[in-house]
PDB file of C-alpha atoms in Angstrom:
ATOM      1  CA  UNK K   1      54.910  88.024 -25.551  1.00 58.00           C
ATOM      2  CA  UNK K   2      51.856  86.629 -26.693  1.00 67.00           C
ATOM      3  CA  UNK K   3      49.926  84.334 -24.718  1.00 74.00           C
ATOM      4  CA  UNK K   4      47.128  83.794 -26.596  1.00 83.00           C
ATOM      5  CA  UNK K   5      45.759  80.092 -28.237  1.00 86.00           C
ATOM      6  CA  UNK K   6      46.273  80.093 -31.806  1.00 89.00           C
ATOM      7  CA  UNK K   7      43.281  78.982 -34.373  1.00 91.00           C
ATOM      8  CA  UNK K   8      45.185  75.325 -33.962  1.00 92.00           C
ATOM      9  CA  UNK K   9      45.293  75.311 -30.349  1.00 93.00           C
ATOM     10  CA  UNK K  10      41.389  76.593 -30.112  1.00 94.00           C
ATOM     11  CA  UNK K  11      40.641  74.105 -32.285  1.00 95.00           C
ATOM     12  CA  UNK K  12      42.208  71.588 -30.157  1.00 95.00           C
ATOM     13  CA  UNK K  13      40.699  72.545 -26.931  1.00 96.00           C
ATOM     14  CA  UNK K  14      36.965  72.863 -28.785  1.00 97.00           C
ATOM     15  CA  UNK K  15      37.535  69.314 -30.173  1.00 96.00           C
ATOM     16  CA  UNK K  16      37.771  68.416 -27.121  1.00 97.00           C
ATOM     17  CA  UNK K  17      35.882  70.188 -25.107  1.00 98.00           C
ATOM     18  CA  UNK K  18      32.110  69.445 -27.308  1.00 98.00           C
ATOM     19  CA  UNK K  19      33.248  65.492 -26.896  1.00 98.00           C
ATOM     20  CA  UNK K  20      33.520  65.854 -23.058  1.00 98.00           C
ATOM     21  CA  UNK K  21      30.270  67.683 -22.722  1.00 98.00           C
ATOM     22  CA  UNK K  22      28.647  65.058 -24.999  1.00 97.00           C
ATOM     23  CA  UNK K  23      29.834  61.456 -24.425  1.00 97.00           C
ATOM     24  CA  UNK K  24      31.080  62.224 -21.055  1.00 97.00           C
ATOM     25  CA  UNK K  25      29.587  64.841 -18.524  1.00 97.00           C
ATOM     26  CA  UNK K  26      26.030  63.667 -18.701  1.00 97.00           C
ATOM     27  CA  UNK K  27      27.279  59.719 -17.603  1.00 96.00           C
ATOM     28  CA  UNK K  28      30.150  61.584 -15.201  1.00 94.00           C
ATOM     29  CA  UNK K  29      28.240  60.785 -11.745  1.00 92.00           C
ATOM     30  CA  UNK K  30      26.948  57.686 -12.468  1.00 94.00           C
ATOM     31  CA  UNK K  31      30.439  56.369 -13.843  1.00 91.00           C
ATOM     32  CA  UNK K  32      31.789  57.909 -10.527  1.00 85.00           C
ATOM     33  CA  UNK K  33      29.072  56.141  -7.862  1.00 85.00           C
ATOM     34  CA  UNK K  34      29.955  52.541  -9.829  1.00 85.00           C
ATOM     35  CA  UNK K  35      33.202  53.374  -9.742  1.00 81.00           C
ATOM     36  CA  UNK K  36      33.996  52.368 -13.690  1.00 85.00           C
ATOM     37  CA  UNK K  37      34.635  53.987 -17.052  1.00 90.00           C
ATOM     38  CA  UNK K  38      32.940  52.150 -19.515  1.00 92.00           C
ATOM     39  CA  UNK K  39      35.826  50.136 -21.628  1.00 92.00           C
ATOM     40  CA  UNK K  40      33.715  51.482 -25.180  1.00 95.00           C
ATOM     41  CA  UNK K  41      34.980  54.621 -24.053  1.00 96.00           C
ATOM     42  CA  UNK K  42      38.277  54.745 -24.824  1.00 97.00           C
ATOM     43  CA  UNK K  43      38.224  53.564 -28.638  1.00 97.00           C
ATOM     44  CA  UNK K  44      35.827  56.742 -29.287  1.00 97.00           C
ATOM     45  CA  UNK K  45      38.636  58.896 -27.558  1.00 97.00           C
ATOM     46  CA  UNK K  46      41.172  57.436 -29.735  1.00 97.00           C
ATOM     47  CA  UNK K  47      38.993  58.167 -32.725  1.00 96.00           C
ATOM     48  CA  UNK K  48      39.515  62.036 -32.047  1.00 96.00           C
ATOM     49  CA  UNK K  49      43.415  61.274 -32.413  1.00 96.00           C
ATOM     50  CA  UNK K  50      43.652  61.339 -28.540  1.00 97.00           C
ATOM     51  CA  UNK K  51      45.513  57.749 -28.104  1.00 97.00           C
ATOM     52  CA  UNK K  52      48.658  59.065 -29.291  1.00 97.00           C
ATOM     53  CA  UNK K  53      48.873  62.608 -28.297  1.00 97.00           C
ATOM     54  CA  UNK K  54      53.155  62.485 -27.612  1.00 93.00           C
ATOM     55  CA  UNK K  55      53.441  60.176 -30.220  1.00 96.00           C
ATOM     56  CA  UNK K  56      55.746  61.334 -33.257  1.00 95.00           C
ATOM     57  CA  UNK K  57      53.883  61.458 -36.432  1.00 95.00           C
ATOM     58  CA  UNK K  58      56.515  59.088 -38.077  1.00 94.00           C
ATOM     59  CA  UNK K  59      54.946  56.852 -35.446  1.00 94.00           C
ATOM     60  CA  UNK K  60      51.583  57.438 -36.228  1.00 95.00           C
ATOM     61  CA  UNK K  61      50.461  59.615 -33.283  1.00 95.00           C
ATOM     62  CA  UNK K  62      49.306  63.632 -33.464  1.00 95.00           C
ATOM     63  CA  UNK K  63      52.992  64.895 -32.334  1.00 94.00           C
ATOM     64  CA  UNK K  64      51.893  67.447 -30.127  1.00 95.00           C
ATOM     65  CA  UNK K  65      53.328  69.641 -27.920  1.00 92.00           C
ATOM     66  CA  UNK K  66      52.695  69.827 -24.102  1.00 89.00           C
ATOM     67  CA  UNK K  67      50.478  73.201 -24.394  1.00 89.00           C
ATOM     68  CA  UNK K  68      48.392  71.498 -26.996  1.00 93.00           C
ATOM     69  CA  UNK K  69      48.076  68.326 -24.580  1.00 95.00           C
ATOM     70  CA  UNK K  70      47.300  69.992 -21.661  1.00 95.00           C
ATOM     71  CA  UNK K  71      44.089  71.539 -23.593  1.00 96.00           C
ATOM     72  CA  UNK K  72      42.853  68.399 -24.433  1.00 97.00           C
ATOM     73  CA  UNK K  73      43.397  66.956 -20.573  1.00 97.00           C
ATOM     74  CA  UNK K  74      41.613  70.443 -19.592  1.00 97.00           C
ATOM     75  CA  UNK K  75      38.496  70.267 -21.424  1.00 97.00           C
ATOM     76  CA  UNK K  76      38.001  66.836 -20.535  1.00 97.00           C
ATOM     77  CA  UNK K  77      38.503  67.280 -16.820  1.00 96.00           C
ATOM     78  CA  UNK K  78      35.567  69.623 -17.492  1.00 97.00           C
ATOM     79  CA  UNK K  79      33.534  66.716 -17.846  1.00 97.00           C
ATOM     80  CA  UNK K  80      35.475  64.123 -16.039  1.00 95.00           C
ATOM     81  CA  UNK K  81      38.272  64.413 -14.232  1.00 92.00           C
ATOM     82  CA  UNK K  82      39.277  60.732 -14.029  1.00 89.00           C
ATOM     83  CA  UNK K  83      38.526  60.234 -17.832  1.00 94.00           C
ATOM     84  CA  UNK K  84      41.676  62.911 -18.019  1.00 95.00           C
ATOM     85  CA  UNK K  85      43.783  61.752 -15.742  1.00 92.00           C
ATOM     86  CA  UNK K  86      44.308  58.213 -17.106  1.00 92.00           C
ATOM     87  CA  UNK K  87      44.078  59.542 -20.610  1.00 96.00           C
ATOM     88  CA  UNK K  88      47.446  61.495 -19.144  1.00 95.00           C
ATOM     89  CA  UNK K  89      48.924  58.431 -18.038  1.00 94.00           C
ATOM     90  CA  UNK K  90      48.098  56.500 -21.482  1.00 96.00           C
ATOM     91  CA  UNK K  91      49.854  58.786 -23.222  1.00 97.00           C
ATOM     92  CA  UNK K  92      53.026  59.032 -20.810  1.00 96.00           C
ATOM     93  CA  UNK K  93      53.159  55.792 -21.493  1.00 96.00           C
ATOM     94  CA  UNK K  94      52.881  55.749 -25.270  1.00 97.00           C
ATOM     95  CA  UNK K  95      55.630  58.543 -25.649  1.00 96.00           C
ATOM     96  CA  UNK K  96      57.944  56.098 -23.719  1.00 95.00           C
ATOM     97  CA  UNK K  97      57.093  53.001 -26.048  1.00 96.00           C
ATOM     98  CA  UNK K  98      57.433  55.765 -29.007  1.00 96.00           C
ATOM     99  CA  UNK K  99      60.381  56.968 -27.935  1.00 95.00           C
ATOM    100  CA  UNK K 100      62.413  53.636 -26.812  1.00 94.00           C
ATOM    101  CA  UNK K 101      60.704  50.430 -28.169  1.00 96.00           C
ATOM    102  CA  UNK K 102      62.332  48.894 -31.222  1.00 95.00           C
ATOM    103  CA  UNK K 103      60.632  48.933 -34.182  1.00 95.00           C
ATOM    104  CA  UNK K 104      59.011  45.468 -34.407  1.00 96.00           C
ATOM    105  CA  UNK K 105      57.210  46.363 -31.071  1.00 96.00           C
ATOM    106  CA  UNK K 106      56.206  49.503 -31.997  1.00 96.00           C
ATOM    107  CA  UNK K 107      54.810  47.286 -35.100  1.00 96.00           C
ATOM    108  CA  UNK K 108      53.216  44.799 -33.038  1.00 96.00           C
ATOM    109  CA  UNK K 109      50.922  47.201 -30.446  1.00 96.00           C
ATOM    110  CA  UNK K 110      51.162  50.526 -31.296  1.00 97.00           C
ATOM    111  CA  UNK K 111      48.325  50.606 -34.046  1.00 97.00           C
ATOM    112  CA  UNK K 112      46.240  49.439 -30.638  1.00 98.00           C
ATOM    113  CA  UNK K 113      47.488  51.756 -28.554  1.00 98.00           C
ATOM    114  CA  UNK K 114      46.846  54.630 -30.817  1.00 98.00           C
ATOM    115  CA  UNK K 115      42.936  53.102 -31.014  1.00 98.00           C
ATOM    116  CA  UNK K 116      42.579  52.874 -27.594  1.00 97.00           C
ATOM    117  CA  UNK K 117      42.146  48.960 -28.420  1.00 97.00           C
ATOM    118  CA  UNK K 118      44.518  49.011 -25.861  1.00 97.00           C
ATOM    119  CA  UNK K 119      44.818  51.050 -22.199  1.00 96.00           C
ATOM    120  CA  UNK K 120      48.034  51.701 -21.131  1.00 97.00           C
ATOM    121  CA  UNK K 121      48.800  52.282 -17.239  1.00 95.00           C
ATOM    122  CA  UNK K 122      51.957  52.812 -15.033  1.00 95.00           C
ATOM    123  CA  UNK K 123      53.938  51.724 -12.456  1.00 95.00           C
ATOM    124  CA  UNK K 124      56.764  52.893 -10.597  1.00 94.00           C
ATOM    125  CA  UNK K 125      55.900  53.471  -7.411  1.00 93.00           C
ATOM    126  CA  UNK K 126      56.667  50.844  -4.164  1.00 94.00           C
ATOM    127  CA  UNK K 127      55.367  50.285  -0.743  1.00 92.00           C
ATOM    128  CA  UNK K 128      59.074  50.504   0.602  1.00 84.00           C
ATOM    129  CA  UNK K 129      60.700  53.179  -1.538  1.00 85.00           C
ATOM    130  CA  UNK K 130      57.845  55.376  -3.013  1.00 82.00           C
ATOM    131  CA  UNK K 131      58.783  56.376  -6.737  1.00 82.00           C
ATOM    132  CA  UNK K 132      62.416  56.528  -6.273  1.00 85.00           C
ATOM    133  CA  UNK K 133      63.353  54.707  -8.975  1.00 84.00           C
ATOM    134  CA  UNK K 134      66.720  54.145  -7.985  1.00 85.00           C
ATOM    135  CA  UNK K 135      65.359  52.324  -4.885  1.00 87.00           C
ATOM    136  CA  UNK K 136      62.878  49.823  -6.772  1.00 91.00           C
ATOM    137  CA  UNK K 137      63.030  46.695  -5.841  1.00 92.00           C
ATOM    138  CA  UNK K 138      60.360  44.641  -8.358  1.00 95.00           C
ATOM    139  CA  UNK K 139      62.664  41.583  -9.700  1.00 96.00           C
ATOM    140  CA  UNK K 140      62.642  40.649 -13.272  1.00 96.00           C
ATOM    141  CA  UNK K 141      64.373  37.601 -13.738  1.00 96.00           C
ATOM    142  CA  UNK K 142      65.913  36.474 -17.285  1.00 95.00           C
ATOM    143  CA  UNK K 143      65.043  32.946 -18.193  1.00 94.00           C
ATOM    144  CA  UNK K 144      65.443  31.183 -21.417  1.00 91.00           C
ATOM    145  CA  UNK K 145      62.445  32.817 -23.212  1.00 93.00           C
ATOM    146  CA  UNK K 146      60.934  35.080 -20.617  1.00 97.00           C
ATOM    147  CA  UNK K 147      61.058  37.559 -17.923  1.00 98.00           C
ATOM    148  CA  UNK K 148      60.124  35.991 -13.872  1.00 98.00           C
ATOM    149  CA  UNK K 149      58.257  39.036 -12.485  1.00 98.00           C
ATOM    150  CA  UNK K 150      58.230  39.233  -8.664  1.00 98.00           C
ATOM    151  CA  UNK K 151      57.342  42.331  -6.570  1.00 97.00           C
ATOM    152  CA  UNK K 152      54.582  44.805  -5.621  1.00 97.00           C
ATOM    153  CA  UNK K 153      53.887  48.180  -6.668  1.00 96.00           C
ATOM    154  CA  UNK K 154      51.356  50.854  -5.011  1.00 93.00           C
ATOM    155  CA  UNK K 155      49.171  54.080  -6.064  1.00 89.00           C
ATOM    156  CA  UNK K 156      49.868  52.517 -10.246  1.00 90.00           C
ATOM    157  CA  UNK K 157      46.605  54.421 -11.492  1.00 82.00           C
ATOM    158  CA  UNK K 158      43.933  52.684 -13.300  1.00 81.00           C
ATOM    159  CA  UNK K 159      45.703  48.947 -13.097  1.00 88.00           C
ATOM    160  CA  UNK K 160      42.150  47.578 -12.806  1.00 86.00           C
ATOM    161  CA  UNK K 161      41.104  48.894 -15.885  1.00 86.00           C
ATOM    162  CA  UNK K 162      44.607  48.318 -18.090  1.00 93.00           C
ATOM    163  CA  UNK K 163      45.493  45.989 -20.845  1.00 96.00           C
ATOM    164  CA  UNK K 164      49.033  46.726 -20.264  1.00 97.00           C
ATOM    165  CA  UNK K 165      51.123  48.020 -17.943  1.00 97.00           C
ATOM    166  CA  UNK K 166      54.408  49.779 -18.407  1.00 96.00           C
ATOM    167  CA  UNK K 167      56.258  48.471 -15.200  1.00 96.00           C
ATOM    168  CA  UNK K 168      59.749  49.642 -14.332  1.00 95.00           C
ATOM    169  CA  UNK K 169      61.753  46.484 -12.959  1.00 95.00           C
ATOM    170  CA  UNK K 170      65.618  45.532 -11.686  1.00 94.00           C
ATOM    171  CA  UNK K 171      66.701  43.432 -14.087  1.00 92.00           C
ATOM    172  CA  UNK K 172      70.085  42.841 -12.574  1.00 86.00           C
ATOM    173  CA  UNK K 173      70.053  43.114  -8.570  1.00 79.00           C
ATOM    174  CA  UNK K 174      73.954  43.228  -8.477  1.00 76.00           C
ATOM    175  CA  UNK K 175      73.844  46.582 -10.503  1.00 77.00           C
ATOM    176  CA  UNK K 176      74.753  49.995  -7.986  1.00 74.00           C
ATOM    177  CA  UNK K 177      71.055  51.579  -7.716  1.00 69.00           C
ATOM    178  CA  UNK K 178      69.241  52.883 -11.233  1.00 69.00           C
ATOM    179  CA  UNK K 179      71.920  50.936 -13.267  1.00 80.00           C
ATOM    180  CA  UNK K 180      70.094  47.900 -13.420  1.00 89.00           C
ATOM    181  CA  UNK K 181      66.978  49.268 -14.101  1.00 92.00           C
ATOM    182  CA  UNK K 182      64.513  48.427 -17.171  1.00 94.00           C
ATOM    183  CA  UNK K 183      61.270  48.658 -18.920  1.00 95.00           C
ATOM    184  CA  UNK K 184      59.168  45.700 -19.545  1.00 97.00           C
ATOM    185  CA  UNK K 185      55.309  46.107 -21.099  1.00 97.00           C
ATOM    186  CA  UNK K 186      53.173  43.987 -19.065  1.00 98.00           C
ATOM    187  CA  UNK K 187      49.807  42.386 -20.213  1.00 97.00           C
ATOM    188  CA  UNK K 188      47.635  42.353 -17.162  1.00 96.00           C
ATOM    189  CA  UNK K 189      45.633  39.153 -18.200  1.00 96.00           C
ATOM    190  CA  UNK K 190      49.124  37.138 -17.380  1.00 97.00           C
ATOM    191  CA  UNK K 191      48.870  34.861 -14.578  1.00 97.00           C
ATOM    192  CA  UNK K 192      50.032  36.217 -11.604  1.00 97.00           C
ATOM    193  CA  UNK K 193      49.276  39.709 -11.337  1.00 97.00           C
ATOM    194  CA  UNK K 194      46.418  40.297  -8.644  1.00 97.00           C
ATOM    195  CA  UNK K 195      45.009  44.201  -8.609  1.00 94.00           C
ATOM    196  CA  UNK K 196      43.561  45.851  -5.251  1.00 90.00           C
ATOM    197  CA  UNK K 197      41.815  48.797  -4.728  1.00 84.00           C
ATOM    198  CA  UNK K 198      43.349  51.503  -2.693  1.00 81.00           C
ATOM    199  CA  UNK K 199      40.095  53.507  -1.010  1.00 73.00           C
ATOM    200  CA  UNK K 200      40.757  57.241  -0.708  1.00 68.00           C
ATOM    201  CA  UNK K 201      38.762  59.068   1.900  1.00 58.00           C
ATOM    202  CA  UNK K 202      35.618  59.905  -0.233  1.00 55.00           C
ATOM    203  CA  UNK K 203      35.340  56.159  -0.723  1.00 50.00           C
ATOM    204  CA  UNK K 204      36.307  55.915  -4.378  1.00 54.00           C
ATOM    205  CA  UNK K 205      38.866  53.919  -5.415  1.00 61.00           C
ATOM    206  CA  UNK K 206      40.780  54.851  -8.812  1.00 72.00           C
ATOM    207  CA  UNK K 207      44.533  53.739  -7.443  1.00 82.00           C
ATOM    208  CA  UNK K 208      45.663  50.512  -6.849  1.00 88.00           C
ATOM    209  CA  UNK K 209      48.287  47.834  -5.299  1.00 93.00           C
ATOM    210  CA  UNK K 210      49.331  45.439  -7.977  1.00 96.00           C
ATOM    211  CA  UNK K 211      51.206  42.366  -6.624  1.00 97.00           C
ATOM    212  CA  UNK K 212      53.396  40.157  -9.208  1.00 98.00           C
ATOM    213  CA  UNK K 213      54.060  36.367  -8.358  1.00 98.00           C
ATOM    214  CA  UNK K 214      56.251  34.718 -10.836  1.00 98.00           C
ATOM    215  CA  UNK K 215      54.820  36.328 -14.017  1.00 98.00           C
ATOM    216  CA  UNK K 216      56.032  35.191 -17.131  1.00 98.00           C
ATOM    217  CA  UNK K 217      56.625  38.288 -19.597  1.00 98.00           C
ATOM    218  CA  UNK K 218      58.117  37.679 -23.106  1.00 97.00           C
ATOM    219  CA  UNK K 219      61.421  38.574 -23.548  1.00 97.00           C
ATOM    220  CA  UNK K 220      59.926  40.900 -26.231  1.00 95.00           C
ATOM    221  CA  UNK K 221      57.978  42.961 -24.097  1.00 97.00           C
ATOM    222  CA  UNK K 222      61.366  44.328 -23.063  1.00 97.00           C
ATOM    223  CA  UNK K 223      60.862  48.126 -23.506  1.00 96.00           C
ATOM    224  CA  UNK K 224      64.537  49.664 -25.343  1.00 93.00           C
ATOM    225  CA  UNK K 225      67.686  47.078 -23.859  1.00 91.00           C
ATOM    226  CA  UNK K 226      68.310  45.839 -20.263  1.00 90.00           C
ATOM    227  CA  UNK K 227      69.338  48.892 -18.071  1.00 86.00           C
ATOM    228  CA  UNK K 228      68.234  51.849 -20.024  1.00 78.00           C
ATOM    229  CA  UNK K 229      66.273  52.747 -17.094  1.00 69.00           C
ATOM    230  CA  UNK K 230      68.809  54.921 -15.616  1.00 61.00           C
ATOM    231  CA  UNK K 231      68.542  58.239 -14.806  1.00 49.00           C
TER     232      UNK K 231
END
């Protein structure tokens, strides 16, 4: 079997790898003592195509496979490691909105998604029941025209830098475990949401609690239907 890149993949990786060493490794330390990623960033990233690396091509995104990913998030841990680790968890998220959201969402935010207009982050995980998803317990109530968001999540990577967040919620809190499970796309400037800083032992901070206290989400920002969430 042959292991080797092809021309594709090498040119992929080299993309990458000259943009890291260029617009990233020389600011690396500094960005990492002030603890920030400076938000002009991320549209030059999604410039290269990198905003949308899961993303179909039908949905406007490169389509690529996990090998050819994981060169991009390589060479640019070469310059930064952070810079490539929440460019991972942009993309996650993007596949997921790719993959499930109906079309006129996929209308409305992907273009800035894809541009890096807007940063995607994640969040799963809870103090009481770690990422078990099945064990959530992060309320979203249905109202007339809205979601009621109540509940706290913990380690959610780069919440103090996101636009949106992709938030798994219970939607229904009669429903046995991951049945009443679903997806809603947050935007973090909604009243309510308050972000803190999780210090890791080298005195960085790059994780974060995020607490929600009744915050009104659009009915719309309903990721797929009610309960898709289920394993």
């Amino acid at each position: 079997m042959d292991f080797a890149l092809s021309e594709e993949q090498t040119a992929i990786f080299d993309m990458a790898y000259a943009f890291g060493q260029d617009a990233i490794a020389p600011n690396a330390r500094q960005w990492e003592n002030d603890e920030t990623i400076p938000k002009e960033l991320w549209p030059q990233i999604g410039e290269l195509g990198f905003g949308g690396l899961y993303v179909s091509e039908e949905g406007g995104g490169a389509g690529l496979s996990r090998l050819d990913t994981t060169l991009v998030f390589e060479a640019l841990s070469m310059a930064c490691p952070s810079v490539a680790a929440f460019l991972s968890i942009h993309n996650m998220c993007a596949k997921m909105i790719d993959t499930f959201a109906n079309d006129e969402m996929k209308a409305r935010i992907m273009p800035d998604i894809l541009a890096m207009n807007t940063v995607l982050s994640y969040a799963l995980t809870e103090p009481g029941s770690g990422s078990d998803a099945a064990a959530l317990k992060t309320r979203a109530e249905r109202k007339r025209d809205h979601y009621l968001v109540n509940g706290q999540k913990i380690w959610t990577t780069q919440a103090h830098w996101a636009d949106m967040m992709f938030c798994l919620v219970r939607t229904d809190p009669d429903a046995k475990k991951q049945q009443g499970i679903s997806f809603l796309l947050i935007d973090m400037n909604t009243p309510g949401i308050e972000v803190r800083p999780i210090y890791t032992i080298d005195g960085h901070h790059h994780l974060n609690e995020v607490y929600f206290t009744d915050v009104k989400v659009p009915l719309d920002n309903l990721v797929g239907k009610e309960g898709m969430g289920r394993s």
